[in-house]
CSV table of C-alpha atoms and ligand atoms in Angstrom, one decimal:
chain,number,residue,atom,x,y,z
A,90,MET,CA,113.9,129.4,-40.7
A,91,ARG,CA,111.2,126.7,-40.8
A,92,HIS,CA,108.1,127.4,-42.7
A,93,ALA,CA,106.0,126.1,-39.8
A,94,VAL,CA,106.3,124.9,-36.3
A,95,ILE,CA,103.6,122.9,-34.5
A,96,ILE,CA,103.8,123.0,-30.7
A,97,GLY,CA,102.5,119.7,-29.2
A,98,ALA,CA,102.5,116.1,-30.4
A,99,GLY,CA,99.1,114.9,-29.3
A,100,GLN,CA,96.5,113.9,-31.8
A,101,ALA,CA,96.0,117.6,-32.9
A,102,GLY,CA,99.7,118.3,-33.6
A,103,LEU,CA,100.1,115.0,-35.4
A,104,ALA,CA,97.0,115.4,-37.5
A,105,LEU,CA,98.2,118.8,-38.7
A,106,SER,CA,101.7,117.5,-39.4
A,107,HIS,CA,100.1,114.9,-41.7
A,108,CYS,CA,98.1,117.6,-43.5
A,109,LEU,CA,101.2,119.9,-43.8
A,110,GLY,CA,103.2,116.9,-45.0
A,111,GLN,CA,100.6,116.2,-47.7
A,112,ALA,CA,100.8,119.8,-48.8
A,113,GLY,CA,104.6,119.7,-49.0
A,114,ILE,CA,105.0,122.3,-46.3
A,115,ASP,CA,108.3,122.1,-44.4
A,116,HIS,CA,107.7,122.0,-40.7
A,117,ALA,CA,108.6,120.5,-37.3
A,118,VAL,CA,106.5,119.3,-34.4
A,119,LEU,CA,108.0,120.3,-31.0
A,120,GLU,CA,106.9,118.2,-28.1
A,121,ARG,CA,108.2,118.7,-24.5
A,122,GLY,CA,107.6,115.0,-23.6
A,123,ARG,CA,106.9,112.1,-25.8
A,124,ILE,CA,104.3,111.6,-28.5
A,125,GLY,CA,100.9,111.4,-26.7
A,126,GLU,CA,102.5,112.5,-23.5
A,127,ARG,CA,99.3,113.5,-21.7
A,128,TRP,CA,97.7,110.1,-22.3
A,129,ARG,CA,100.9,108.4,-21.0
A,130,SER,CA,101.6,110.4,-17.9
A,131,GLN,CA,98.5,112.4,-16.9
A,132,SER,CA,95.8,109.8,-16.6
A,133,TRP,CA,94.9,106.7,-14.7
A,134,ARG,CA,96.2,103.3,-15.6
A,135,SER,CA,92.9,101.6,-16.6
A,136,LEU,CA,91.7,104.5,-18.8
A,137,ARG,CA,90.0,103.5,-22.0
A,138,LEU,CA,88.8,106.0,-24.7
A,139,LEU,CA,85.2,106.8,-24.2
A,140,THR,CA,84.7,107.4,-28.0
A,141,PRO,CA,84.2,104.1,-29.9
A,142,ASN,CA,87.0,103.0,-32.3
A,143,TRP,CA,85.1,103.9,-35.4
A,144,LEU,CA,85.1,107.6,-34.3
A,145,ASN,CA,88.8,107.9,-33.6
A,146,ALA,CA,90.1,108.3,-37.1
A,147,LEU,CA,92.8,110.8,-37.9
A,148,PRO,CA,93.5,112.3,-41.4
A,149,GLY,CA,94.8,109.6,-43.7
A,150,SER,CA,94.2,106.9,-41.0
A,151,PRO,CA,90.6,105.5,-40.8
A,152,TYR,CA,90.0,102.8,-38.2
A,153,LYS,CA,90.7,99.5,-39.9
A,154,GLY,CA,90.7,97.1,-36.9
A,155,GLY,CA,88.1,94.4,-36.3
A,156,ASP,CA,86.3,96.0,-33.3
A,157,PRO,CA,84.8,99.3,-34.6
A,158,ASP,CA,82.4,99.5,-31.6
A,159,GLY,CA,85.0,98.7,-29.0
A,160,PHE,CA,86.9,101.2,-26.8
A,161,MET,CA,90.7,101.3,-27.0
A,162,THR,CA,93.0,101.3,-23.9
A,163,LYS,CA,95.0,104.5,-23.6
A,164,GLY,CA,98.1,102.3,-24.2
A,165,ALA,CA,96.8,101.1,-27.5
A,166,PHE,CA,95.8,104.7,-28.5
A,167,VAL,CA,99.3,106.0,-27.8
A,168,GLU,CA,100.8,103.1,-29.8
A,169,GLY,CA,98.4,104.1,-32.6
A,170,LEU,CA,99.6,107.8,-32.4
A,171,GLU,CA,103.3,106.6,-32.6
A,172,ARG,CA,102.5,104.4,-35.6
A,173,TYR,CA,100.7,107.3,-37.2
A,174,ALA,CA,103.7,109.6,-36.8
A,175,TRP,CA,106.1,106.9,-38.0
A,176,GLN,CA,103.9,106.0,-41.0
A,177,TRP,CA,103.8,109.6,-42.3
A,178,ASP,CA,107.4,110.3,-41.3
A,179,ALA,CA,106.2,113.2,-39.1
A,180,PRO,CA,109.1,115.5,-38.2
A,181,VAL,CA,108.5,115.2,-34.4
A,182,GLU,CA,111.2,116.5,-32.1
A,183,THR,CA,110.5,115.1,-28.6
A,184,GLY,CA,111.9,116.4,-25.3
A,185,VAL,CA,111.7,120.0,-26.7
A,186,ASP,CA,109.9,122.4,-24.4
A,187,VAL,CA,108.8,125.7,-26.0
A,188,ILE,CA,109.6,128.2,-23.3
A,189,SER,CA,108.5,131.3,-25.2
A,190,CYS,CA,107.2,132.1,-28.7
A,191,LYS,CA,107.3,135.7,-29.8
A,192,ARG,CA,106.6,137.6,-33.0
A,193,THR,CA,109.5,138.9,-35.1
A,194,GLY,CA,109.5,140.9,-38.3
A,195,ASP,CA,109.1,137.9,-40.6
A,196,GLY,CA,107.6,135.2,-38.3
A,197,PHE,CA,108.2,133.9,-34.8
A,198,ALA,CA,111.2,133.3,-32.5
A,199,LEU,CA,110.9,130.3,-30.3
A,200,HIS,CA,113.1,129.9,-27.3
A,201,THR,CA,113.1,126.2,-26.4
A,202,SER,CA,114.9,123.8,-24.1
A,203,ALA,CA,116.8,122.7,-27.3
A,204,GLY,CA,117.9,126.2,-28.3
A,205,GLU,CA,116.5,129.0,-30.4
A,206,LYS,CA,114.3,128.2,-33.4
A,207,SER,CA,112.3,130.3,-35.8
A,208,ALA,CA,109.4,129.8,-38.1
A,209,ARG,CA,107.1,131.8,-40.4
A,210,ALA,CA,104.0,130.2,-39.0
A,211,VAL,CA,103.3,128.6,-35.6
A,212,VAL,CA,100.5,126.4,-34.5
A,213,VAL,CA,99.6,126.0,-30.8
A,214,ALA,CA,98.4,122.4,-30.3
A,215,THR,CA,99.2,122.2,-26.6
A,216,GLY,CA,95.9,120.7,-25.6
A,217,HIS,CA,92.6,121.9,-24.1
A,218,CYS,CA,93.4,119.8,-21.0
A,219,ASP,CA,96.6,121.6,-20.3
A,220,ARG,CA,96.8,122.7,-16.7
A,221,PRO,CA,94.9,120.7,-14.0
A,222,VAL,CA,92.6,122.9,-11.9
A,223,ILE,CA,92.1,122.3,-8.2
A,224,PRO,CA,89.6,125.0,-7.0
A,225,PHE,CA,90.4,124.7,-3.2
A,226,ALA,CA,93.8,124.2,-1.6
A,227,VAL,CA,93.9,121.5,1.0
A,228,GLY,CA,97.0,121.5,3.2
A,229,ALA,CA,98.7,118.2,3.9
A,230,ARG,CA,97.2,117.0,7.2
A,231,GLY,CA,97.5,113.7,8.9
A,232,GLY,CA,98.4,111.8,5.8
A,233,LEU,CA,95.4,113.2,3.8
A,234,LEU,CA,96.2,113.1,0.1
A,235,SER,CA,94.7,115.7,-2.2
A,236,ILE,CA,95.4,115.3,-5.9
A,237,HIS,CA,94.0,116.1,-9.3
A,238,ALA,CA,92.4,113.4,-11.4
A,239,SER,CA,95.4,113.7,-13.8
A,240,GLN,CA,97.6,112.5,-10.9
A,241,TYR,CA,95.4,109.5,-9.9
A,242,ARG,CA,96.7,106.2,-11.1
A,243,SER,CA,94.9,103.3,-9.4
A,244,PRO,CA,93.1,102.4,-6.2
A,245,GLY,CA,96.1,100.6,-4.8
A,246,GLU,CA,98.3,103.7,-5.1
A,247,LEU,CA,96.1,105.8,-2.7
A,248,PRO,CA,96.3,105.7,1.1
A,249,GLY,CA,93.9,103.1,2.5
A,250,GLY,CA,90.4,104.3,3.5
A,251,ALA,CA,87.6,106.4,2.1
A,252,VAL,CA,88.0,108.7,-0.9
A,253,LEU,CA,86.2,111.9,-1.8
A,254,VAL,CA,86.0,112.4,-5.6
A,255,VAL,CA,85.0,115.9,-6.5
A,256,GLY,CA,83.3,116.3,-9.9
A,257,ALA,CA,80.9,114.1,-11.7
A,258,ALA,CA,81.9,114.5,-15.3
A,259,SER,CA,83.6,111.7,-17.3
A,260,SER,CA,86.8,111.5,-15.2
A,261,GLY,CA,85.0,111.8,-11.8
A,262,VAL,CA,82.5,109.1,-12.5
A,263,GLN,CA,85.0,106.7,-13.9
A,264,ILE,CA,87.4,107.1,-11.0
A,265,ALA,CA,84.6,106.8,-8.5
A,266,ASP,CA,83.4,103.6,-10.2
A,267,GLU,CA,86.9,102.1,-10.2
A,268,LEU,CA,87.4,102.9,-6.5
A,269,ALA,CA,84.0,101.6,-5.4
A,270,ARG,CA,84.6,98.4,-7.3
A,271,ALA,CA,88.0,98.1,-5.5
A,272,GLY,CA,86.0,98.1,-2.2
A,273,ARG,CA,86.7,101.7,-1.2
A,274,ARG,CA,84.1,103.9,0.5
A,275,VAL,CA,83.5,106.7,-1.9
A,276,VAL,CA,81.8,110.1,-1.6
A,277,LEU,CA,81.2,111.8,-4.9
A,278,SER,CA,80.7,115.6,-4.9
A,279,VAL,CA,78.2,116.3,-7.7
A,280,GLY,CA,77.8,119.6,-9.6
A,281,LYS,CA,76.5,120.3,-13.1
A,282,HIS,CA,76.8,117.2,-15.2
A,283,THR,CA,75.5,115.6,-18.4
A,284,ARG,CA,74.0,112.1,-18.1
A,285,LEU,CA,73.8,110.0,-21.3
A,286,PRO,CA,73.3,106.3,-21.9
A,287,ARG,CA,76.2,104.5,-23.5
A,288,THR,CA,73.9,103.0,-26.1
A,289,TRP,CA,70.5,104.1,-27.2
A,290,ARG,CA,68.1,102.2,-29.5
A,291,GLY,CA,70.8,99.6,-30.1
A,292,LYS,CA,73.5,102.1,-31.2
A,293,ASP,CA,76.4,103.9,-29.4
A,294,ILE,CA,75.3,107.3,-28.2
A,295,PHE,CA,78.0,108.9,-30.4
A,296,PHE,CA,76.3,107.3,-33.5
A,297,TRP,CA,73.3,109.4,-32.8
A,298,LEU,CA,75.2,112.6,-31.9
A,299,CYS,CA,77.2,112.3,-35.1
A,300,GLU,CA,74.2,111.3,-37.4
A,301,MET,CA,72.1,114.3,-36.1
A,302,GLY,CA,75.0,116.6,-36.8
A,303,LEU,CA,75.4,117.6,-33.1
A,304,MET,CA,79.1,116.8,-32.9
A,305,ALA,CA,79.7,119.1,-35.9
A,306,GLN,CA,77.7,122.0,-34.5
A,307,ARG,CA,79.5,125.3,-34.6
A,308,GLN,CA,79.3,127.8,-31.8
A,309,GLU,CA,77.4,130.3,-33.9
A,310,ASP,CA,74.7,127.6,-34.5
A,311,LEU,CA,73.9,127.4,-30.8
A,312,ALA,CA,71.4,129.3,-28.8
A,313,ASP,CA,73.7,129.7,-25.8
A,314,PRO,CA,77.3,129.1,-27.0
A,315,GLU,CA,78.9,130.2,-23.8
A,316,SER,CA,77.1,127.6,-21.8
A,317,ALA,CA,77.9,124.9,-24.4
A,318,ARG,CA,81.6,125.9,-24.2
A,319,ARG,CA,81.5,125.4,-20.4
A,320,GLN,CA,79.6,122.2,-20.5
A,321,PRO,CA,81.3,119.5,-18.4
A,322,SER,CA,82.5,116.4,-20.3
A,323,LEU,CA,79.8,113.6,-20.8
A,324,GLN,CA,79.2,111.1,-18.0
A,325,LEU,CA,80.4,108.2,-20.2
A,326,ALA,CA,83.0,105.4,-19.9
A,327,GLY,CA,84.4,103.1,-22.6
A,328,ARG,CA,84.0,99.8,-20.8
A,329,PRO,CA,84.4,96.6,-22.7
A,330,ASP,CA,80.9,95.5,-21.6
A,331,LYS,CA,79.5,98.9,-22.8
A,332,ALA,CA,77.9,99.4,-19.5
A,333,ASP,CA,76.7,102.8,-18.3
A,334,VAL,CA,78.6,104.6,-15.6
A,335,ASP,CA,76.6,107.4,-14.0
A,336,LEU,CA,75.1,108.4,-10.7
A,337,ALA,CA,72.6,105.6,-10.8
A,338,THR,CA,75.2,102.9,-11.3
A,339,LEU,CA,77.5,104.5,-8.7
A,340,GLN,CA,74.7,104.6,-6.1
A,341,ALA,CA,74.1,100.9,-6.8
A,342,LEU,CA,77.8,100.4,-6.0
A,343,GLY,CA,77.4,102.2,-2.7
A,344,VAL,CA,78.9,105.5,-3.7
A,345,GLN,CA,77.4,108.4,-1.5
A,346,LEU,CA,76.5,111.5,-3.3
A,347,ALA,CA,77.2,115.0,-1.9
A,348,GLY,CA,76.7,118.5,-3.3
A,349,ARG,CA,79.3,120.8,-4.9
A,350,VAL,CA,82.3,121.7,-2.8
A,351,ARG,CA,81.6,125.1,-1.4
A,352,GLY,CA,84.7,125.6,0.6
A,353,VAL,CA,87.6,124.1,2.6
A,354,THR,CA,88.7,125.1,6.0
A,355,ASP,CA,91.5,123.9,8.1
A,356,ARG,CA,89.3,121.2,9.5
A,357,GLU,CA,86.6,120.3,7.1
A,358,ILE,CA,85.3,120.4,3.6
A,359,ILE,CA,81.9,122.0,3.1
A,360,PHE,CA,79.3,121.1,0.5
A,361,ALA,CA,76.6,123.3,-1.0
A,362,GLY,CA,73.4,121.5,0.0
A,363,ASP,CA,72.4,118.4,-1.9
A,364,PRO,CA,73.0,117.6,-5.5
A,365,GLY,CA,69.3,117.3,-6.3
A,366,GLU,CA,69.0,120.4,-8.4
A,367,HIS,CA,71.9,119.2,-10.6
A,368,ILE,CA,70.5,115.7,-10.9
A,369,ALA,CA,67.1,117.0,-11.9
A,370,ALA,CA,68.6,119.4,-14.5
A,371,ALA,CA,70.7,116.5,-15.9
A,372,GLU,CA,67.6,114.2,-16.1
A,373,ALA,CA,65.6,116.9,-18.0
A,374,LYS,CA,68.5,117.6,-20.4
A,375,GLN,CA,68.9,113.9,-21.1
A,376,ALA,CA,65.2,113.4,-21.7
A,377,ARG,CA,65.2,116.3,-24.2
A,378,LEU,CA,68.1,114.8,-26.1
A,379,LEU,CA,66.7,111.2,-26.1
A,380,ASP,CA,63.4,112.6,-27.4
A,381,GLN,CA,65.3,114.4,-30.1
A,382,ILE,CA,67.1,111.2,-31.1
A,383,ASP,CA,63.8,109.3,-31.1
A,384,ARG,CA,62.2,111.8,-33.4
A,385,PHE,CA,65.2,111.7,-35.6
A,386,ALA,CA,65.1,107.9,-35.7
A,387,GLY,CA,61.3,107.9,-36.3
A,388,THR,CA,60.7,105.7,-33.3
A,389,ALA,CA,57.4,105.8,-31.7
A,390,THR,CA,57.9,103.2,-28.9
A,391,PRO,CA,58.2,105.0,-25.6
A,392,TYR,CA,61.3,104.0,-23.8
A,393,ARG,CA,62.7,105.8,-20.8
A,394,ARG,CA,65.8,105.3,-18.6
A,395,GLU,CA,65.4,104.8,-14.9
A,396,PRO,CA,65.9,108.2,-13.3
A,397,VAL,CA,68.8,108.7,-10.9
A,398,ALA,CA,67.4,108.3,-7.4
A,399,MET,CA,67.5,111.5,-5.3
A,400,PRO,CA,69.9,110.8,-2.4
A,401,SER,CA,67.9,110.7,0.8
A,402,ALA,CA,70.6,112.3,3.0
A,403,CYS,CA,73.7,114.0,1.9
A,404,ALA,CA,76.7,115.0,4.0
A,405,GLU,CA,76.9,118.8,4.3
A,406,ARG,CA,80.5,118.7,5.6
A,407,LEU,CA,83.3,116.1,6.0
A,408,SER,CA,86.0,116.3,8.5
A,409,LEU,CA,89.5,116.4,7.2
A,410,THR,CA,91.1,115.5,10.5
A,411,ASP,CA,89.2,112.5,11.9
A,412,GLY,CA,90.3,110.1,9.2
A,413,SER,CA,86.8,109.7,7.7
A,414,ILE,CA,88.4,110.4,4.3
A,415,ARG,CA,92.0,109.7,3.5
A,416,SER,CA,92.2,111.0,-0.1
A,417,ILE,CA,90.6,113.7,-2.2
A,418,ILE,CA,90.6,113.5,-6.0
A,419,TRP,CA,89.7,116.7,-7.8
A,420,ALA,CA,88.1,115.7,-11.1
A,421,THR,CA,87.5,119.4,-11.6
A,422,GLY,CA,88.8,120.0,-15.1
A,423,TYR,CA,91.6,121.9,-16.7
A,424,ALA,CA,92.7,125.4,-17.8
A,425,ARG,CA,95.3,126.5,-20.2
A,426,SER,CA,98.5,128.6,-19.6
A,427,PHE,CA,99.7,130.8,-22.4
A,428,GLY,CA,102.1,133.0,-20.4
A,429,TRP,CA,104.9,131.8,-22.8
A,430,LEU,CA,103.0,132.9,-25.9
A,431,GLU,CA,103.0,136.1,-27.9
A,432,PRO,CA,100.8,138.4,-25.7
A,433,LEU,CA,99.0,139.9,-28.7
A,434,ALA,CA,97.4,136.6,-29.3
A,435,LEU,CA,95.7,136.4,-25.9
A,436,GLY,CA,92.3,137.7,-24.8
A,437,ALA,CA,91.7,139.6,-21.6
A,438,ASP,CA,90.9,136.2,-20.0
A,439,GLY,CA,94.4,134.9,-20.8
A,440,GLU,CA,93.0,132.4,-23.3
A,441,LEU,CA,94.1,132.3,-26.9
A,442,ALA,CA,91.9,134.7,-28.9
A,443,HIS,CA,91.0,133.2,-32.3
A,444,ARG,CA,88.3,132.6,-34.8
A,445,GLY,CA,88.2,129.0,-35.9
A,446,GLY,CA,91.9,128.6,-35.0
A,447,ILE,CA,93.1,131.8,-36.7
A,448,THR,CA,94.5,134.3,-34.2
A,449,GLY,CA,94.8,138.1,-34.7
A,450,VAL,CA,98.6,137.6,-35.1
A,451,PRO,CA,99.3,136.8,-38.8
A,452,GLY,CA,100.9,133.3,-39.0
A,453,LEU,CA,99.8,132.2,-35.5
A,454,TYR,CA,97.2,129.4,-35.3
A,455,ALA,CA,95.5,127.2,-32.8
A,456,LEU,CA,94.3,123.6,-33.0
A,457,GLY,CA,92.6,121.0,-30.7
A,458,PHE,CA,90.9,123.4,-28.4
A,459,ARG,CA,87.3,123.0,-27.3
A,460,PHE,CA,84.8,124.4,-29.9
A,461,LEU,CA,87.7,125.7,-32.0
A,462,ARG,CA,85.6,125.3,-35.1
A,463,LYS,CA,82.9,122.9,-33.9
A,464,ARG,CA,81.7,120.9,-30.9
A,465,ASP,CA,84.1,118.0,-31.6
A,466,SER,CA,87.2,120.1,-32.2
A,467,ASN,CA,88.9,118.7,-29.1
A,468,PHE,CA,87.9,115.1,-29.8
A,469,ILE,CA,90.2,112.7,-31.6
A,470,GLY,CA,87.7,112.2,-34.4
A,471,GLY,CA,87.0,115.9,-34.7
A,472,VAL,CA,90.4,117.4,-35.0
A,473,GLY,CA,91.1,116.1,-38.5
A,474,ALA,CA,88.7,118.4,-40.3
A,475,ASP,CA,90.0,121.4,-38.4
A,476,ALA,CA,93.6,120.3,-39.1
A,477,LYS,CA,92.8,120.3,-42.9
A,478,ALA,CA,91.3,123.8,-42.6
A,479,ILE,CA,94.3,125.2,-40.6
A,480,ALA,CA,96.7,123.6,-43.1
A,481,THR,CA,95.0,125.5,-45.9
A,482,GLU,CA,95.2,128.7,-43.9
A,483,ILE,CA,99.0,128.1,-43.3
A,484,SER,CA,99.5,127.4,-47.0
A,485,CYS,CA,97.8,130.7,-47.9
A,486,HIS,CA,99.8,132.6,-45.3
A,487,LEU,CA,103.1,131.2,-46.6
A,488,ASP,CA,102.2,131.8,-50.2
A,489,CYS,CA,101.5,135.5,-49.3
A,490,LYS,CA,104.9,135.5,-47.6
A,491,GLY,CA,106.4,134.2,-50.9
A,492,ARG,CA,107.1,130.6,-49.8
A,493,LYS,CA,107.0,129.4,-53.4
A,494,ALA,CA,109.5,132.0,-54.5
A,495,ALA,CA,111.8,131.1,-51.6
B,721,FAD,C1,91.1,111.8,-19.1
B,721,FAD,C2,90.7,112.2,-20.5
B,721,FAD,C3,90.1,111.3,-21.4
B,721,FAD,C4,89.8,111.7,-22.7
B,721,FAD,N1,89.2,110.7,-23.4
B,721,FAD,C5,88.8,111.1,-24.7
B,721,FAD,C6,88.2,110.1,-25.6
B,721,FAD,O1,88.0,109.0,-25.2
B,721,FAD,N2,88.0,110.5,-26.9
B,721,FAD,C7,88.2,111.7,-27.3
B,721,FAD,O2,87.9,112.0,-28.5
B,721,FAD,N3,88.8,112.7,-26.5
B,721,FAD,C8,89.1,112.4,-25.2
B,721,FAD,N4,89.7,113.3,-24.4
B,721,FAD,C9,89.8,114.7,-24.9
B,721,FAD,C10,91.0,114.9,-25.8
B,721,FAD,O3,91.0,114.0,-26.9
B,721,FAD,C11,92.3,114.8,-25.1
B,721,FAD,O4,92.4,115.8,-24.2
B,721,FAD,C12,93.5,114.8,-26.1
B,721,FAD,O5,94.7,114.6,-25.4
B,721,FAD,C13,93.7,116.2,-26.8
B,721,FAD,O6,94.7,116.1,-27.8
B,721,FAD,P1,95.6,117.3,-28.2
B,721,FAD,O7,96.5,116.9,-29.2
B,721,FAD,O8,94.7,118.5,-28.5
B,721,FAD,O9,96.3,117.7,-26.8
B,721,FAD,P2,97.3,116.9,-25.9
B,721,FAD,O10,97.1,115.4,-26.0
B,721,FAD,O11,97.1,117.5,-24.5
B,721,FAD,O12,98.7,117.2,-26.5
B,721,FAD,C14,99.3,118.4,-26.3
B,721,FAD,C15,100.8,118.2,-26.3
B,721,FAD,O13,101.5,119.4,-26.2
B,721,FAD,C16,102.6,119.3,-25.4
B,721,FAD,N5,103.0,120.6,-24.9
B,721,FAD,C17,102.3,121.4,-24.2
B,721,FAD,N6,102.9,122.6,-24.0
B,721,FAD,C18,104.1,122.5,-24.6
B,721,FAD,C19,105.2,123.4,-24.8
B,721,FAD,N7,105.2,124.6,-24.3
B,721,FAD,N8,106.3,122.9,-25.6
B,721,FAD,C20,106.2,121.7,-26.1
B,721,FAD,N9,105.2,120.8,-26.0
B,721,FAD,C21,104.2,121.2,-25.3
B,721,FAD,C22,102.2,118.3,-24.3
B,721,FAD,O14,103.3,117.6,-23.7
B,721,FAD,C23,101.2,117.4,-25.0
B,721,FAD,O15,101.9,116.2,-25.4
B,721,FAD,C24,90.0,113.0,-23.1
B,721,FAD,C25,90.6,113.9,-22.3
B,721,FAD,C26,91.0,113.5,-21.0
B,721,FAD,C27,91.6,114.5,-20.0
């Protein structure tokens, strides 16, 4: 029996493996695909990180390159993850799918695609962005393609013609930007979103968010933790020219804005009015944050961003049958599936129930999920501190179970 098994070899699983290795705790990292699989096979080709290089450090591996303010390609990030695993001799077993993980008398039994395994402690590091969510089914009609953002690869791999992108968080705006630049007619369905400038007062926006302690905020520090947990990802892109990508830049590229998708019938897709309410809310929220930064920076010079222009006319419905759109890309986020996991660890909503990554099942832990311990828990640069804390918890658990005596 292993002392610990980590499920998932993304940044979270590898960061914890490093910490367990440093603590001399015998463990294995089981990964159903390859290291960094989600970056490799569930994102578009041109994707770059939206966090600057200086922010993407993992435990024992600060950024040492010559471009701290740059944005890595996803390929470079995956290579970095592989190097990280290799450098610390991480015991990663790739191609091993964990099909079920259940409690036993002295630990956990794991049924995997590579046979039965057991461990005294198990860490679920299977990713916050686990299961793509498409809120409305669109049957295949007349060559219309309907895919999730995780299945989108590049403009040239879509059918010719106009594209509806649903969702204006980071994936939606980046994909809409790429398609519009490739000459496609793009309609963007806009719901709740968070607009932020890439740089503010000469620094990357993450500089301010980190300096002001916002990235390290814990749920209990927030006035409305539930709404913070459900906040869509930031409208940011890591372009080499550090340019903004938001509704204003997209409108300048000719992208048409529409409201939230309210429903889909056999013949059409229906939008909920216009996106003005969401645009106004995002502008107000951005203004509050930029004011907060300015007060923090002690800057008196007024400096405002151009507001997003309210679209004059928005489509209320689009035909699915007359060829006016040929592809729909749902940039509508992710859920998680834990049907394979010890049921006692799950809440009524099917999510892992935990406090700071510690579940109610002794020896079962979670890592890498949104707001696990703080706002940046699912960010590359945020998972390290959580991994150290969970490694300490595992060490205590194993000591209680008599690891040292064993
Ligand atoms: C498009 C996109 C861009 C992002 N850009 C950034 C960014 O720029 N900066 C940033 O900080 N964050 C970014 N994030 C957020 C976050 O960093 C990523 O989602 C990251 O992949 C999370 O790492 P992770 O290790 O927690 O999970 P994942 O990378 O999802 O790794 C989980 C691993 O577990 C494996 N797995 C799952 N279930 C099983 C099982 N049953 N058995 C075995 N293996 C299993 C999967 O194959 C996967 O490799 C982005 C997210 C997305 C979706």
